[in-house]
Coordinates of C-alpha atoms in Angstrom, one line a residue:
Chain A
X41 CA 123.4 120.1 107.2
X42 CA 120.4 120.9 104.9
X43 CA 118.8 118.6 102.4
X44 CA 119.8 120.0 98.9
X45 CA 116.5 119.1 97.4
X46 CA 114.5 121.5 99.9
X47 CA 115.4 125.0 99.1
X48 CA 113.1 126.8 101.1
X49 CA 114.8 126.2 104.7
X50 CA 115.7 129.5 106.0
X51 CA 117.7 128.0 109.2
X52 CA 119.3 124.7 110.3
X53 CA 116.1 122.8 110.8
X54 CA 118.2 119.9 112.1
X55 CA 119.7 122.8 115.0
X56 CA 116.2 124.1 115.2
X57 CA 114.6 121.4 116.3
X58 CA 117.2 118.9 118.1
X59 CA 116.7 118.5 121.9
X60 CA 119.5 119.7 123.3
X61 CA 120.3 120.6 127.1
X62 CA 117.8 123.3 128.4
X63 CA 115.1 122.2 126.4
X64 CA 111.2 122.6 127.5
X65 CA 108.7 121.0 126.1
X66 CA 106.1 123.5 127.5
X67 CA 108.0 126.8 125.2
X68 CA 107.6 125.0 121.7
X69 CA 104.8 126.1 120.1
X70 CA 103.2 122.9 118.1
X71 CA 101.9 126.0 115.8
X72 CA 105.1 127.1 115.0
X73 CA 107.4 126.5 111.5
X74 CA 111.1 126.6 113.1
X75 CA 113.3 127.6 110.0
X76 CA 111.0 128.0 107.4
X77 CA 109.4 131.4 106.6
X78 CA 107.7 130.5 103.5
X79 CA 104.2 128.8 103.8
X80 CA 102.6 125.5 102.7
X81 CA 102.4 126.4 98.8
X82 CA 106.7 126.7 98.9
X83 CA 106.4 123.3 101.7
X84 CA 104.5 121.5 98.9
X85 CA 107.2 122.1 96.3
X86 CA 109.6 121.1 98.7
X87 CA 107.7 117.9 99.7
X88 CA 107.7 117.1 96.0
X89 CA 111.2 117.6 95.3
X90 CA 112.2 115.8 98.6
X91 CA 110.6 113.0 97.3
X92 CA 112.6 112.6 94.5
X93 CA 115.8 112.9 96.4
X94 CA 114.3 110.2 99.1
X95 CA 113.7 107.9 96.3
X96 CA 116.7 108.3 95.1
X97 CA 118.7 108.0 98.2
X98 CA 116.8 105.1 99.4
X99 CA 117.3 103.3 96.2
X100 CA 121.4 103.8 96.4
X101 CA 121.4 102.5 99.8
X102 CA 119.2 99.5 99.0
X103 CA 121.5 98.6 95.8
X104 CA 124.2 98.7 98.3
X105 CA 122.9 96.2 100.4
X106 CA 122.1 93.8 97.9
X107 CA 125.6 93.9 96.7
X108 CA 128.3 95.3 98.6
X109 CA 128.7 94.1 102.3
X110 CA 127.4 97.7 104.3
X111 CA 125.9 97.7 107.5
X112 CA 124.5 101.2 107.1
X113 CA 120.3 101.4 107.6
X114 CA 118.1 104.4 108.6
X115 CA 115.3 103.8 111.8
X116 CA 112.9 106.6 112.1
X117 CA 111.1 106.2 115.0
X118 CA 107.2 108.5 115.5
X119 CA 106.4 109.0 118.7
X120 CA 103.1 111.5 119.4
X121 CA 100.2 112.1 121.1
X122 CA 96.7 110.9 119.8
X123 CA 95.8 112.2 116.1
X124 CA 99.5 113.9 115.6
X125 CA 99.8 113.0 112.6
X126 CA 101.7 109.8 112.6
X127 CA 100.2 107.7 110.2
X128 CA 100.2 110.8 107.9
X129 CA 104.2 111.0 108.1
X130 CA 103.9 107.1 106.8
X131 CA 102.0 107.8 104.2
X132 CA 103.2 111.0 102.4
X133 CA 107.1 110.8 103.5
X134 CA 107.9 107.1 103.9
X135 CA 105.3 106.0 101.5
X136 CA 106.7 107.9 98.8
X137 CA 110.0 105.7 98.4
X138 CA 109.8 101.9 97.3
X139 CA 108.1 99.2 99.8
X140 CA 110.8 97.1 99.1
X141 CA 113.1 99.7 101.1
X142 CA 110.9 100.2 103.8
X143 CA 110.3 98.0 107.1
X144 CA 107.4 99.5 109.4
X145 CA 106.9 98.2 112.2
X146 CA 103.2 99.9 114.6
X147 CA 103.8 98.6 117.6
X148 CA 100.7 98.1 119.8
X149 CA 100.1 97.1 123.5
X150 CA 102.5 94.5 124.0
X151 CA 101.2 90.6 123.8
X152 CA 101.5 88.5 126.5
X153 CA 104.1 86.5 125.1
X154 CA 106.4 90.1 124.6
X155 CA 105.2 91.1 128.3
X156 CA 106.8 87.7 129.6
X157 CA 110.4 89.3 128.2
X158 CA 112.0 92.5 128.8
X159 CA 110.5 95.6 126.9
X160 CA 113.4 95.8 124.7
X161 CA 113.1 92.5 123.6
X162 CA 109.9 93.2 120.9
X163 CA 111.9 96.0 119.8
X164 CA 114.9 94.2 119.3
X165 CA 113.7 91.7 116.6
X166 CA 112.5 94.4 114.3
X167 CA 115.6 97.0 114.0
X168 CA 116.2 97.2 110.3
X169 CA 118.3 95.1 108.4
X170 CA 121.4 96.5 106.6
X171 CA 119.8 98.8 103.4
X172 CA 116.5 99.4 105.0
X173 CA 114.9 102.2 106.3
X174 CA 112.9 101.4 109.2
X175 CA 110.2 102.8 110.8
X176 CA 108.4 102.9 114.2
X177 CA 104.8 103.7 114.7
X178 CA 105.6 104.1 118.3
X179 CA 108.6 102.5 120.1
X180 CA 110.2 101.2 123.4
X181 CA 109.4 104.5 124.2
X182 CA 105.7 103.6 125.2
X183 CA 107.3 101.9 128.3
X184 CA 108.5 105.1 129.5
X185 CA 105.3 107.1 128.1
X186 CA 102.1 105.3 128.5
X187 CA 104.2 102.9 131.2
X188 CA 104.7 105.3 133.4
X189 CA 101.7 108.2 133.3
X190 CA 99.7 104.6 133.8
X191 CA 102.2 103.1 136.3
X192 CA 102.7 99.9 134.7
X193 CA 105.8 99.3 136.0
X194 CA 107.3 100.0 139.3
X195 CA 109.2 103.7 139.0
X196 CA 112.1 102.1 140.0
X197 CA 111.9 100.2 136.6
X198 CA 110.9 102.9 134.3
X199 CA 114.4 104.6 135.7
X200 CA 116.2 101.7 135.0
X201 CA 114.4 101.9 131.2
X202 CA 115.9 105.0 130.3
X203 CA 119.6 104.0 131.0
X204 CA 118.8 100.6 129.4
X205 CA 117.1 102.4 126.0
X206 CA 120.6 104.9 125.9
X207 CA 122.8 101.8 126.1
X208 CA 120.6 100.1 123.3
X209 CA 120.4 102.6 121.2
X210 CA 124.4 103.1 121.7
X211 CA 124.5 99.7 120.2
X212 CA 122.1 99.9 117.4
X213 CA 123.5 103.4 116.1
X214 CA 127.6 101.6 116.4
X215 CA 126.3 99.0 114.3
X216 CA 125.4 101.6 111.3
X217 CA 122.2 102.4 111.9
X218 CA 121.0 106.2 111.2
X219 CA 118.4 106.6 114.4
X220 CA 116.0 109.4 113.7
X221 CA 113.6 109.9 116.5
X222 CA 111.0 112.1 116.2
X223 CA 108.3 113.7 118.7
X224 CA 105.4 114.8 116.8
X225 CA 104.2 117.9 118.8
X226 CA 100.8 118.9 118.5
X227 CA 99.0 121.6 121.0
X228 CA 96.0 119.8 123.1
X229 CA 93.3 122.5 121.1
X230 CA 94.2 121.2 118.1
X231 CA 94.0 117.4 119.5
X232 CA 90.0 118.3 120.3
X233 CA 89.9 119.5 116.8
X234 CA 90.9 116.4 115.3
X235 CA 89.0 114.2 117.7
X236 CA 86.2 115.5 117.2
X237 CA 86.4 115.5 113.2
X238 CA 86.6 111.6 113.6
X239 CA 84.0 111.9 115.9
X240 CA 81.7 114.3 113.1
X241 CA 82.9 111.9 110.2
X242 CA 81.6 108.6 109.7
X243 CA 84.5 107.2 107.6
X244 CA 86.6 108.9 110.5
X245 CA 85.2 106.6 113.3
X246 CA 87.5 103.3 113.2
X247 CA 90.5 105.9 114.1
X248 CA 88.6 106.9 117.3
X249 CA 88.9 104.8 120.3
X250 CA 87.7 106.1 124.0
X251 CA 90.4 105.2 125.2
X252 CA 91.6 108.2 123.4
X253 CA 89.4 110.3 125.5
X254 CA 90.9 108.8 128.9
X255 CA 94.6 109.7 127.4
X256 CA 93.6 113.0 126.8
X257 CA 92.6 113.4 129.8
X258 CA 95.8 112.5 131.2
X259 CA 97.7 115.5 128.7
X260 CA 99.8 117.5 131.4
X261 CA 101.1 114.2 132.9
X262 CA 102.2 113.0 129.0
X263 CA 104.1 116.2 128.5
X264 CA 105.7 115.2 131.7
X265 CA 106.8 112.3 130.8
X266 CA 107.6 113.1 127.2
X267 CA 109.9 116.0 129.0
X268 CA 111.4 113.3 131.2
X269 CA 112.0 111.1 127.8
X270 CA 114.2 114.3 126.3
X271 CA 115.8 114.7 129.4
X272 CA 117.0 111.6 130.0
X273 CA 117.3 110.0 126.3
X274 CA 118.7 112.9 124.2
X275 CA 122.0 111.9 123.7
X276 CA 124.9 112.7 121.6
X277 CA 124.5 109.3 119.4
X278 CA 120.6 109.7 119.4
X279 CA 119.0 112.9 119.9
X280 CA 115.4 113.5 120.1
X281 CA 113.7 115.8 117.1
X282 CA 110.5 117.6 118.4
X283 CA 108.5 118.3 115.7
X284 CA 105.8 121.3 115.9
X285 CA 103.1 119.2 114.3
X286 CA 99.6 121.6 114.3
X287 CA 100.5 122.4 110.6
X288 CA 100.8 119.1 108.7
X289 CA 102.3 120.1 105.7
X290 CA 105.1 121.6 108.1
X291 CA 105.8 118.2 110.4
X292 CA 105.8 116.3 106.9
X293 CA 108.5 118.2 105.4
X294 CA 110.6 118.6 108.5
X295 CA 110.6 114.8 108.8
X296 CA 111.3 114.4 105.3
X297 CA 114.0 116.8 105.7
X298 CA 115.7 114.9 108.4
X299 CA 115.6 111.5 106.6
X300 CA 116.9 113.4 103.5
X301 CA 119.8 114.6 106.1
X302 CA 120.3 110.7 107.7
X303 CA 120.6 109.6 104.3
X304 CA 122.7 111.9 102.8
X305 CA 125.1 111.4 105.6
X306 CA 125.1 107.7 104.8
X307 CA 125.7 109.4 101.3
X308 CA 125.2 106.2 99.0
X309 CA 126.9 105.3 96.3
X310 CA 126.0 103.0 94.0
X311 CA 127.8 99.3 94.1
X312 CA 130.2 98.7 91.7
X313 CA 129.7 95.4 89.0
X314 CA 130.5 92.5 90.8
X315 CA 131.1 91.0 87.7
X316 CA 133.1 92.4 84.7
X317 CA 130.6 93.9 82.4
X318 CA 132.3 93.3 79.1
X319 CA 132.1 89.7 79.6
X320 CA 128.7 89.5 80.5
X321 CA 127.4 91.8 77.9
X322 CA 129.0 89.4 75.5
X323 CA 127.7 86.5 77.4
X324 CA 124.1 88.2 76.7
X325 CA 125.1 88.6 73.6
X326 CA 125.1 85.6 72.7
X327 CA 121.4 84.2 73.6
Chain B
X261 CA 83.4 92.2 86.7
X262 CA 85.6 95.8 86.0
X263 CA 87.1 97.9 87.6
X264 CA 85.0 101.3 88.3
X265 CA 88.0 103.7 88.2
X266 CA 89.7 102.8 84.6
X267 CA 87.5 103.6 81.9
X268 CA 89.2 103.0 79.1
X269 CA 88.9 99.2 79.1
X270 CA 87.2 97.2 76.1
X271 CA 86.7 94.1 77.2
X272 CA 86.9 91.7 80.5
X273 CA 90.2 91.7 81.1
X274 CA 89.7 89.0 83.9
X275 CA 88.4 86.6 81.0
X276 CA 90.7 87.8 79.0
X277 CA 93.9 87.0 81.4
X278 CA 92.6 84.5 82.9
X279 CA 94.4 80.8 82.1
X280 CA 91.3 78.4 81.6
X281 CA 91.4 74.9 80.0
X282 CA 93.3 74.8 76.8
X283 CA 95.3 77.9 77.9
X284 CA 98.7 77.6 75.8
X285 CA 101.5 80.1 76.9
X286 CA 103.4 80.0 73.4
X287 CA 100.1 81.1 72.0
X288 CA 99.9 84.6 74.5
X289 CA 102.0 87.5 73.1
X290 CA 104.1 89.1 75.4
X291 CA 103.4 92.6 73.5
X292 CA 100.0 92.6 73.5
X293 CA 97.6 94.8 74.9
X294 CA 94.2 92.4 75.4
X295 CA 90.8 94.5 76.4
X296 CA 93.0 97.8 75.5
X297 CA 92.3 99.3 72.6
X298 CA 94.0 102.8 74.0
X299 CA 97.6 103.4 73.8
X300 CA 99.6 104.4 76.7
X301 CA 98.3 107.8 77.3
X302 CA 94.7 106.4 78.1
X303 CA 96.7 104.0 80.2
X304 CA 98.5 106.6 82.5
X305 CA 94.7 108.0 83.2
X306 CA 93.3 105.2 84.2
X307 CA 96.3 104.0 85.9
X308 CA 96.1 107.6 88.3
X309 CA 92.7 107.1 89.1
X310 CA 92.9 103.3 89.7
X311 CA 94.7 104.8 92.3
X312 CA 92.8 106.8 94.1
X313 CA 90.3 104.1 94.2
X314 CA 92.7 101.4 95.3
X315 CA 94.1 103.7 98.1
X316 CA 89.9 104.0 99.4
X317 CA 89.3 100.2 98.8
X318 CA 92.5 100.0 100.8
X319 CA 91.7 101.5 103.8
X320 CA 88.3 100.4 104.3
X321 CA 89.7 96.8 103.9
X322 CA 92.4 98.1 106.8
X323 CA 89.2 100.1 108.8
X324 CA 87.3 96.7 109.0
X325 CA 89.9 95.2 110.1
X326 CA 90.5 97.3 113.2
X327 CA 87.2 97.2 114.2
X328 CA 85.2 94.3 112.9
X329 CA 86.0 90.6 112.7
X330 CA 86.6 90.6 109.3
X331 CA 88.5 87.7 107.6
X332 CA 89.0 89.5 104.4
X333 CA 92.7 89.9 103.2
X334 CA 94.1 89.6 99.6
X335 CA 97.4 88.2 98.5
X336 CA 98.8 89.3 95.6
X337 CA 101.2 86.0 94.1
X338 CA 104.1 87.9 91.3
X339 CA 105.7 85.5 89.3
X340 CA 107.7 86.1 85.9
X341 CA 111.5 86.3 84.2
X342 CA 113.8 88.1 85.1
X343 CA 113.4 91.9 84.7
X344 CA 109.7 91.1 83.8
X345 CA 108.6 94.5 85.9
X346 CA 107.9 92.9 89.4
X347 CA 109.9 95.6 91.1
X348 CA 107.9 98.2 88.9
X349 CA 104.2 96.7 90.1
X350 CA 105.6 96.7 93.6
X351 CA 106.8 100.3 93.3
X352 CA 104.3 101.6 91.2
X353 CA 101.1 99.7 91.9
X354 CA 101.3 98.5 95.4
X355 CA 103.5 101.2 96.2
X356 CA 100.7 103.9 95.6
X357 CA 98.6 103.0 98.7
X358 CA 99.2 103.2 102.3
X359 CA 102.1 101.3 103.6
X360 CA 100.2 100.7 106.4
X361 CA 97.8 97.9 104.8
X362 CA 100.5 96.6 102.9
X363 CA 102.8 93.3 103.6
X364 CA 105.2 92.6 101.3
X365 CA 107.3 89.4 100.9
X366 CA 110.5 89.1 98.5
X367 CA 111.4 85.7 98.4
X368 CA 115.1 84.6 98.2
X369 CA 116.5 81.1 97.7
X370 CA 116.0 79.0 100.6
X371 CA 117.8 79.4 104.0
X372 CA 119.0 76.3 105.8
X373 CA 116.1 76.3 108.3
X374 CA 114.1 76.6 105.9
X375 CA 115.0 73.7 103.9
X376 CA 114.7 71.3 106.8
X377 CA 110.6 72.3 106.3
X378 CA 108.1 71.6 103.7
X379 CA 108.4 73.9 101.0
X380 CA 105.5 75.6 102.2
X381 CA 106.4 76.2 105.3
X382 CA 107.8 79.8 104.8
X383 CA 105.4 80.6 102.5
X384 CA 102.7 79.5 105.2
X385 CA 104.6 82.4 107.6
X386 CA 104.3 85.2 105.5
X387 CA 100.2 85.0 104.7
X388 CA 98.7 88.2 105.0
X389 CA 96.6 89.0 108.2
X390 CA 93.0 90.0 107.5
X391 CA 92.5 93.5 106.0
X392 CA 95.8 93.5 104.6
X393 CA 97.0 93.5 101.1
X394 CA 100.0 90.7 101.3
X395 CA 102.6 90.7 98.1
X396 CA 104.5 87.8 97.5
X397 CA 107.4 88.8 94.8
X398 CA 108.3 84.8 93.8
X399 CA 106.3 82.5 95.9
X400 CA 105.8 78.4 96.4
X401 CA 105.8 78.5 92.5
X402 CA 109.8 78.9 92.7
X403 CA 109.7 75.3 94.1
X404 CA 107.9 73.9 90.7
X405 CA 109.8 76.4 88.9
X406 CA 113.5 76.4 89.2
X407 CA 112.6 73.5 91.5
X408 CA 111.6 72.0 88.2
X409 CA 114.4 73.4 85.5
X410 CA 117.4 73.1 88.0
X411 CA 116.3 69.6 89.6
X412 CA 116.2 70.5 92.8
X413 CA 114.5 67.9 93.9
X414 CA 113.1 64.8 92.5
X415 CA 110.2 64.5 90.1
X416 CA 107.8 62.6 92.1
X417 CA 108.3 65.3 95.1
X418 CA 107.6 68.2 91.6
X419 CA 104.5 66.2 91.0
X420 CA 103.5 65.9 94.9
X421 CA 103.7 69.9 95.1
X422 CA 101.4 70.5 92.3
X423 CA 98.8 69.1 94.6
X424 CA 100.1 70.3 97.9
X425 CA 100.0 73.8 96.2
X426 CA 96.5 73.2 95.5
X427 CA 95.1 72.1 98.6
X428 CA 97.3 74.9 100.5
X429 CA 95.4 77.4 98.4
X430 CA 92.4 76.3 99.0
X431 CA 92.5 76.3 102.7
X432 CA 93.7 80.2 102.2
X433 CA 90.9 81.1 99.7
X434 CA 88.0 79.7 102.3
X435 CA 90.0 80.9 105.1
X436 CA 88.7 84.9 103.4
X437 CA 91.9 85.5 101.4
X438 CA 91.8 86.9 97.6
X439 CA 94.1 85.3 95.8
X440 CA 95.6 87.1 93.0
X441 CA 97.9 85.1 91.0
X442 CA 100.1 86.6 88.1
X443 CA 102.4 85.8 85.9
X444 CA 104.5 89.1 84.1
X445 CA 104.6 87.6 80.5
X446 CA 107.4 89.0 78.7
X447 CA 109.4 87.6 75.5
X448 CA 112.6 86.6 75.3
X449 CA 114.1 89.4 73.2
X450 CA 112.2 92.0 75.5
X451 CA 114.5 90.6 78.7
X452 CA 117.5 90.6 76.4
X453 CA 116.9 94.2 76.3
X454 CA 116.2 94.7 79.9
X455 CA 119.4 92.4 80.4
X456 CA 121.5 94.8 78.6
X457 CA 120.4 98.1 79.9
X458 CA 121.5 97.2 83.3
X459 CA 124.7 96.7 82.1
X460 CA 124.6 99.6 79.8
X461 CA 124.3 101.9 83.3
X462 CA 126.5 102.0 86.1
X463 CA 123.0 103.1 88.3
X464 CA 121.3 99.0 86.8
X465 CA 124.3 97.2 87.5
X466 CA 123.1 96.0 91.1
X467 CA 120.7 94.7 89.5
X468 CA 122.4 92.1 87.1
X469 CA 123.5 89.4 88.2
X470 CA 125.7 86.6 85.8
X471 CA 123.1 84.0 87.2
X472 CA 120.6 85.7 84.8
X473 CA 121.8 85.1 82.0
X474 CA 122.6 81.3 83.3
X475 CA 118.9 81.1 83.9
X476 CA 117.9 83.1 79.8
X477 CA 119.8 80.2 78.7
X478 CA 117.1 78.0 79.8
X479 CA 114.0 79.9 78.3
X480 CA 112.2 77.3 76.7
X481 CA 112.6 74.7 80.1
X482 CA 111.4 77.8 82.1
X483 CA 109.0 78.0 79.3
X484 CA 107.4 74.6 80.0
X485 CA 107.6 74.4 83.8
X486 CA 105.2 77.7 83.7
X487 CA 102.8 75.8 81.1
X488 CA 102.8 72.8 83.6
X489 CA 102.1 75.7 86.5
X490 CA 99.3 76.8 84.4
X491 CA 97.8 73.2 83.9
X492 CA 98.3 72.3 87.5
X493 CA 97.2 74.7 89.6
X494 CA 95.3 77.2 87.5
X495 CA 92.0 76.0 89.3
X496 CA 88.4 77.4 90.1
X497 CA 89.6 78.4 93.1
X498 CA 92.8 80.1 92.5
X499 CA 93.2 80.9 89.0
X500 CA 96.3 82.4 87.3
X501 CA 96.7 85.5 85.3
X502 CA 99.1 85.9 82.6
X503 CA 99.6 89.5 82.2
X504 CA 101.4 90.3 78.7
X505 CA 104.4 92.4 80.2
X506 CA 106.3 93.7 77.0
X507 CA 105.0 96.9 77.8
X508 CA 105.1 98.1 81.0
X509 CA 102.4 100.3 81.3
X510 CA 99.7 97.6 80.2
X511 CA 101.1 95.5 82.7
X512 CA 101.1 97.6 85.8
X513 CA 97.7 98.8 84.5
X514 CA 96.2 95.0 84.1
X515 CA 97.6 94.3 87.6
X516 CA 96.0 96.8 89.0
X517 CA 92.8 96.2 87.4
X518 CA 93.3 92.4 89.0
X519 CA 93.7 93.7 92.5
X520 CA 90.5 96.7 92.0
X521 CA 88.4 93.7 91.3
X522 CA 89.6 91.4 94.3
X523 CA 88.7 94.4 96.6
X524 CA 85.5 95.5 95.0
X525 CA 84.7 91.8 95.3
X526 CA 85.1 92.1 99.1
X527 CA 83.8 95.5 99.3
X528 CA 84.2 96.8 102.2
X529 CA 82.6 98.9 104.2
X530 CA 83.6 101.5 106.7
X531 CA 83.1 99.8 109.9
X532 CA 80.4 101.3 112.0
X533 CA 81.5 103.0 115.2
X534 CA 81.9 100.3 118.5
X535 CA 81.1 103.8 120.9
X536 CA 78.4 105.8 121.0
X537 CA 78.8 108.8 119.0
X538 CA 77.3 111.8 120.7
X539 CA 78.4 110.8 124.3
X540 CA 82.1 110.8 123.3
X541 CA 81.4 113.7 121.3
X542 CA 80.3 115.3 124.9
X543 CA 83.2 113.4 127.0
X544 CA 85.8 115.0 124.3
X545 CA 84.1 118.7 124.7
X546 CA 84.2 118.9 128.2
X547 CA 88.1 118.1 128.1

């Protein structure tokens, strides 16, 4: 399935880029642009247009909503290394479509309060409501990421995660909800690159945390556990999207690309009047 | 005070919109254009590069927040008719920054739960956190509003909320928040187009609802209760802003202008880095 608004596409990007059995994190090359030949000029026409239809899309699926009883919602879910590009996908894909539409949730080192119940439990209260498109600046995910590179949890528990995150997701995708979860892949050069610019750039710094540093360090044990994610978390309801992400312009529109897919699978329509229209144009009328 | 990015402005629209003793709705018209002597074309200019300066006033806000102990928020209060053009300044205006820094609140007649509260209560919940830009689309003023009209509840408990309304803000004002009060001032026959276009087109019609025109039929009550807003709570403090809204470009402009001047009020500064520069730059090279 192919967004109509992007015409640029030259393969299935959705095929292209879907985790399916076999897959190794270590043979995708973040540099790469899987099923687009053309370049960023043709990707920022695309971008453009795909805005339109997003906008468009999201609007019919809001209006629905609001009037007829659907339970259908989108939930993007971002999960990358360091200076992928995340908040960059929020800005210039999701940001393009109305706020009211949009639920984003960035979900930080969990609170005590959320560490007192089970890591699903945070997660849980901000799924999208019915006519929303949600979106999460990293995930339950983190609990088998940064949980277990870090050994926050016995490994014995983060096994136990990854059955309990297929059967939730099983749930949230059965009661309507598009899941669209994306793995921003960027190559550890290009990380040091953009480190170090907010490192060189003084309106830059408040992005940069040592901690970032200490991550990093910890790369080849990440792509471990991010391989151990696909493995066990790519499923048939909710498959995993790794998203070559050194060329910006290029993650942006293949994002883009596969919320223009979720939603045109939804395929929107908008309500009919609740009301008969005759009436209340007369009704109007006569104020 | 004016806004550095719109240039086309002739006078102080702050004074200009803002309600001050003596202030007499029936006297504002709905399609004028006050400190804008341009036409819509100027407006369009100046609306574009109000954004780019909103979207760098955003994110320093957002920086300082991350880093610093900053208090500083802002908490834009929408208020108007039906089909006034809140959606648009939430699409348009807000819309144009980084969803990120943004928290946006639509408020709905009240649940159950939140009936058994005070009527500021939810309101209370939804206060932006420092460094964001919070959006209230209705507000508390619903409960002296159609509180008011529809006699919801009593008059004395009207008259308490006046007061309660003022002290409330208050306590938000000295606790770092900008308040930006506005009211979308448009005129009756204006919203008896607006009315009629969404039923004119299949692609409005989620937007009507019968109630509406239940609610026109009250104008000049609704009319009044937004004069006795304007006398009550218009303080020092927290004034209120009546943006004529007949034409929709003035009005997102205006708003804009309102929010430019909030944040170049705070002005904020990109926080300075918590690490020392050149030793992360030479933990980050030797990774």
């Amino acid at each position: 399935m192919t967004a109509k608004s992007q015409r640029h596409w030259d393969g299935e990007v959705g095929d292209l880029l879907r985790v399916d059995e076999g897959f190794h994190l270590a043979d995708c090359d973040p540099a790469s642009t899987p099923g687009y030949l053309k370049g960023k000029k043709a990707g920022a026409e695309d971008l453009a247009s795909g805005v339109d239809e997003l906008s468009d899309l999201q609007e019919r699926l809001f209006a629905r909503s609001r009037v007829d009883r659907t339970d259908a919602s989108v939930l993007l879910v971002l999960q990358a290394m360091d200076s992928a590009g995340k908040g960059g996908i929020v800005r210039h894909v999701v940001g393009s479509v109305d706020p009211q539409g949009i639920a984003l949730t960035a979900f930080k080192k969990p609170t005590a309060e959320e560490l007192e119940h089970d890591f699903l439990w945070r997660i849980d209260k901000r799924l999208p409501e019915p006519g929303i498109i949600g979106v999460f600046d990293r995930s339950h995910y983190e609990d088998v990421l940064i949980g277990k590179v870090r050994r926050l949890a016995p490994a014995e528990e983060i096994e136990r995660r990854y059955d309990a995150i297929n059967d939730f997701e099983k749930r949230v995708v059965d009661s309507g909800t598009r899941l669209v979860k994306v793995m921003l892949h960027i190559s550890a050069d290009e990380q040091k690159e953009r480190l170090m610019e907010r490192l060189d750039r003084p309106d830059k710094h408040w992005k940069f945390n040592p901690g970032d540093v200490d991550e990093r360090m910890l790369w080849p044990q990440y792509q471990e556990a991010y391989q151990a994610v696909f493995d066990r978390t790519s499923t048939d309801h909710a498959p995993w999207y790794v998203v070559p992400a050194d060329r910006k312009w290029y993650a942006r529109l293949a994002v883009q690309h596969l919320l223009l897919v979720a939603l045109e699978d939804i395929d929107p329509q908008w309500p009919r009047a609740t009301f008969d229209v005759e009436e209340q144009r007369a009704r109007l009328a006569a104020t």
